[in-house]
JSON list of C-alpha atoms in Angstrom, two decimals:
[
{"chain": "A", "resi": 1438, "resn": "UNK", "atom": "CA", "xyz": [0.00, 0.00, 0.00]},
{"chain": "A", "resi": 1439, "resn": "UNK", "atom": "CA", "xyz": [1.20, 3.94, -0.57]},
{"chain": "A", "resi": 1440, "resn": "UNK", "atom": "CA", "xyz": [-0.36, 7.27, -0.19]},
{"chain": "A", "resi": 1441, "resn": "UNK", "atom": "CA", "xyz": [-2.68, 9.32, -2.23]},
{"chain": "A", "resi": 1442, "resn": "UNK", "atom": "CA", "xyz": [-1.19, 12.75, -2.50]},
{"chain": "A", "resi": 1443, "resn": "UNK", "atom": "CA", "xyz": [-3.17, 15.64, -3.23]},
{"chain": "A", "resi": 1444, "resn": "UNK", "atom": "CA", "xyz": [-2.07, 19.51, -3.47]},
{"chain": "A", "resi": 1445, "resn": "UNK", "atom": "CA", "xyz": [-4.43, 21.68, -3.26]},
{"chain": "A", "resi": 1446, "resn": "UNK", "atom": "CA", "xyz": [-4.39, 25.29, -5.65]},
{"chain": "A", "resi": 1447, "resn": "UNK", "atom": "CA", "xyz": [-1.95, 26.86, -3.27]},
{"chain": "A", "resi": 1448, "resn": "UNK", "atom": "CA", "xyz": [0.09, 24.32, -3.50]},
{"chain": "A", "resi": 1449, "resn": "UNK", "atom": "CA", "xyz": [0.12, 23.50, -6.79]},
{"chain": "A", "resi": 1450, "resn": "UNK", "atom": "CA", "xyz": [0.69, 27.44, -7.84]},
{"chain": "A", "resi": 1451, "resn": "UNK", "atom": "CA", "xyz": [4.06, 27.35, -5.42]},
{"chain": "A", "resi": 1452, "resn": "UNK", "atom": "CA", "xyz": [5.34, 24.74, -6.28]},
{"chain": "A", "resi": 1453, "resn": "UNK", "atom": "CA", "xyz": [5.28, 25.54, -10.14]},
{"chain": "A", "resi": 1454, "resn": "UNK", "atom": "CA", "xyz": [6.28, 29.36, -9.19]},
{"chain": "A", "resi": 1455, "resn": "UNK", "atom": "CA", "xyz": [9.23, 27.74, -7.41]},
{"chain": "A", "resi": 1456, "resn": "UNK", "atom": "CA", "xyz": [10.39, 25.32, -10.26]},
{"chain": "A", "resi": 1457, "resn": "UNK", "atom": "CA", "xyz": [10.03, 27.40, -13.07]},
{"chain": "A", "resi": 1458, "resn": "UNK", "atom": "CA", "xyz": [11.81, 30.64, -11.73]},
{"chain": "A", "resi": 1459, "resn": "UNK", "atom": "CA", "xyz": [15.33, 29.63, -12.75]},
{"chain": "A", "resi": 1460, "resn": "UNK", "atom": "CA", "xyz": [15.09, 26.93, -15.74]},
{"chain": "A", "resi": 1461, "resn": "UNK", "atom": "CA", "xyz": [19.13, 27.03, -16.02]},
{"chain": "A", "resi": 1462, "resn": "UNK", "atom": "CA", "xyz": [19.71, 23.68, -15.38]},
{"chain": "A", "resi": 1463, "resn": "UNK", "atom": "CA", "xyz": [16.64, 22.32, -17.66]},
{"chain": "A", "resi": 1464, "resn": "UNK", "atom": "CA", "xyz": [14.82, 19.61, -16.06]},
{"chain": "A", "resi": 1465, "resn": "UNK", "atom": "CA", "xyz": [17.29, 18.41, -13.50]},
{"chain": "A", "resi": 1466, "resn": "UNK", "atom": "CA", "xyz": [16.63, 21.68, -12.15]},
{"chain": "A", "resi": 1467, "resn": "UNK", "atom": "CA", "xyz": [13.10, 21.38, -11.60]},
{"chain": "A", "resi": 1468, "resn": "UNK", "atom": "CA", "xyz": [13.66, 17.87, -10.50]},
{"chain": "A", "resi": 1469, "resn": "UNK", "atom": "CA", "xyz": [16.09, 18.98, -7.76]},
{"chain": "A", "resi": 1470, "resn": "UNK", "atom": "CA", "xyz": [12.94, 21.80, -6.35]},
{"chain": "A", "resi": 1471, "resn": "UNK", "atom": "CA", "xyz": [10.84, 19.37, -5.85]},
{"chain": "A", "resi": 1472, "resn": "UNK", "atom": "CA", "xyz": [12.78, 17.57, -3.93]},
{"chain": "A", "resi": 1473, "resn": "UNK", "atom": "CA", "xyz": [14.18, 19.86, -1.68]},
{"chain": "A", "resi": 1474, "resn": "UNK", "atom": "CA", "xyz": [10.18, 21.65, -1.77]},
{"chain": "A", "resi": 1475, "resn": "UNK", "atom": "CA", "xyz": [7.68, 18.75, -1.35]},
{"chain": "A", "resi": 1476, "resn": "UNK", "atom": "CA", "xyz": [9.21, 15.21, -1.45]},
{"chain": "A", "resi": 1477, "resn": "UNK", "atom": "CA", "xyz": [11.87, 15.57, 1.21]},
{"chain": "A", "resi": 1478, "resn": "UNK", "atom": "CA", "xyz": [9.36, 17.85, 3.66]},
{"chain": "A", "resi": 1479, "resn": "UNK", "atom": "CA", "xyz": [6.75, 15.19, 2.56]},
{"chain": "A", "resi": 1480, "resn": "UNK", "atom": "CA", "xyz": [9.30, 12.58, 3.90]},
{"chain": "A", "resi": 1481, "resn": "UNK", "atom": "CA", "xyz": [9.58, 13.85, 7.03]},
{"chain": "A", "resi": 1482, "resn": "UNK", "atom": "CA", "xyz": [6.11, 14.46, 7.81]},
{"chain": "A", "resi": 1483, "resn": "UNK", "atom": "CA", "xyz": [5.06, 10.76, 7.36]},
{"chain": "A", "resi": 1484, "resn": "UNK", "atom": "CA", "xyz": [7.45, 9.82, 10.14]},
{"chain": "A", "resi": 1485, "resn": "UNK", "atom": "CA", "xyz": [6.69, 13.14, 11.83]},
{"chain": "A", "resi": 1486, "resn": "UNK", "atom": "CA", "xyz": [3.04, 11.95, 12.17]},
{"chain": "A", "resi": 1487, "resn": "UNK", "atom": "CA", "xyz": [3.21, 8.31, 12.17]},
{"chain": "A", "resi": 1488, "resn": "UNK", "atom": "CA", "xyz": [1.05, 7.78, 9.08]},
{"chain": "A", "resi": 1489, "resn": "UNK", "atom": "CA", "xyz": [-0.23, 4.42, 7.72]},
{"chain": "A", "resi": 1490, "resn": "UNK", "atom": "CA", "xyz": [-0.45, 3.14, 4.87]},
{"chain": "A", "resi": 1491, "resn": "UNK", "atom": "CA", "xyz": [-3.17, 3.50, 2.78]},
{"chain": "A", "resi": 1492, "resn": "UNK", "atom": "CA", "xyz": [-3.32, 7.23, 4.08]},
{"chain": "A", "resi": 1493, "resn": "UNK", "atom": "CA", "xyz": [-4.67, 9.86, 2.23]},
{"chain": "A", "resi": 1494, "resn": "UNK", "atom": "CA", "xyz": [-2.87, 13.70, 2.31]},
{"chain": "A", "resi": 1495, "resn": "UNK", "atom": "CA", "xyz": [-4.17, 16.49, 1.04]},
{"chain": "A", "resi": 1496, "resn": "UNK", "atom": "CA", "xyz": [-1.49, 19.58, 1.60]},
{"chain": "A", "resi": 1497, "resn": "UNK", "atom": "CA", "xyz": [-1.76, 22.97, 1.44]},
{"chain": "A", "resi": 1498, "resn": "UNK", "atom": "CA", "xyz": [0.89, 25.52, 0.89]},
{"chain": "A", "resi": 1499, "resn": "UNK", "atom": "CA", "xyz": [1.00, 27.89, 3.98]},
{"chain": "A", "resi": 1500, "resn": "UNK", "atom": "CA", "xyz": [3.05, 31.46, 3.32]},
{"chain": "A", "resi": 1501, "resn": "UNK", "atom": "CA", "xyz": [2.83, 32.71, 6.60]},
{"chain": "A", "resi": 1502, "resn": "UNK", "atom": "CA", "xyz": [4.77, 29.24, 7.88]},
{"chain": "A", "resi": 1503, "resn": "UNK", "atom": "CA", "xyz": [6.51, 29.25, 4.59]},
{"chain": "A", "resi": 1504, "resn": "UNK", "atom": "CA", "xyz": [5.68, 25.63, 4.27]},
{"chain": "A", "resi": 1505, "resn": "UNK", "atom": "CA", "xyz": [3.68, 22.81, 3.27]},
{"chain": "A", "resi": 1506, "resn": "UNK", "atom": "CA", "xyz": [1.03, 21.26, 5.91]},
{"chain": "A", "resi": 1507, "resn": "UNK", "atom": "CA", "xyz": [-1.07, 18.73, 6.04]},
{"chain": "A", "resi": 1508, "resn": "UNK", "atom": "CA", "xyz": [-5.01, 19.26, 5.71]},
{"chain": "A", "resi": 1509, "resn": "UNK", "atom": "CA", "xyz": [-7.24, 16.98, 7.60]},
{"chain": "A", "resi": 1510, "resn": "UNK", "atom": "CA", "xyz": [-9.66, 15.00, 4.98]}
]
């Protein structure tokens, strides 16, 4: 079993703010933002909050906190 990931608008319009503002390194570039932007915070908040399997997320981006958080479905 895995998760069911869903970003809401906010979200969504950060993240592709974030990995389109310097396309210098193509790709790889993009790649490497969302990594360091929603996979590796993603990471830490399924340990963070003990979450099972089958789990479904639905985040929000949060500019005040700067951050991603989870929304409560």
């Amino acid at each position: 079993k895995g998760y069911l990931v869903n970003l809401d608008e906010a979200a969504q319009t950060h993240l592709k703010t974030e990995c389109l503002r310097d396309l210098s390194n193509g790709g790889r570039g993009i790649r490497n933002q969302l990594e360091a932007l929603l996979v590796n915070p993603l990471a830490r908040m399924l340990f963070d909050e003990d979450v099972q399997p089958g789990e479904n997320f639905l985040l929000s981006f949060v500019p005040d906190a700067g951050r991603f958080e989870r929304i409560q479905t």
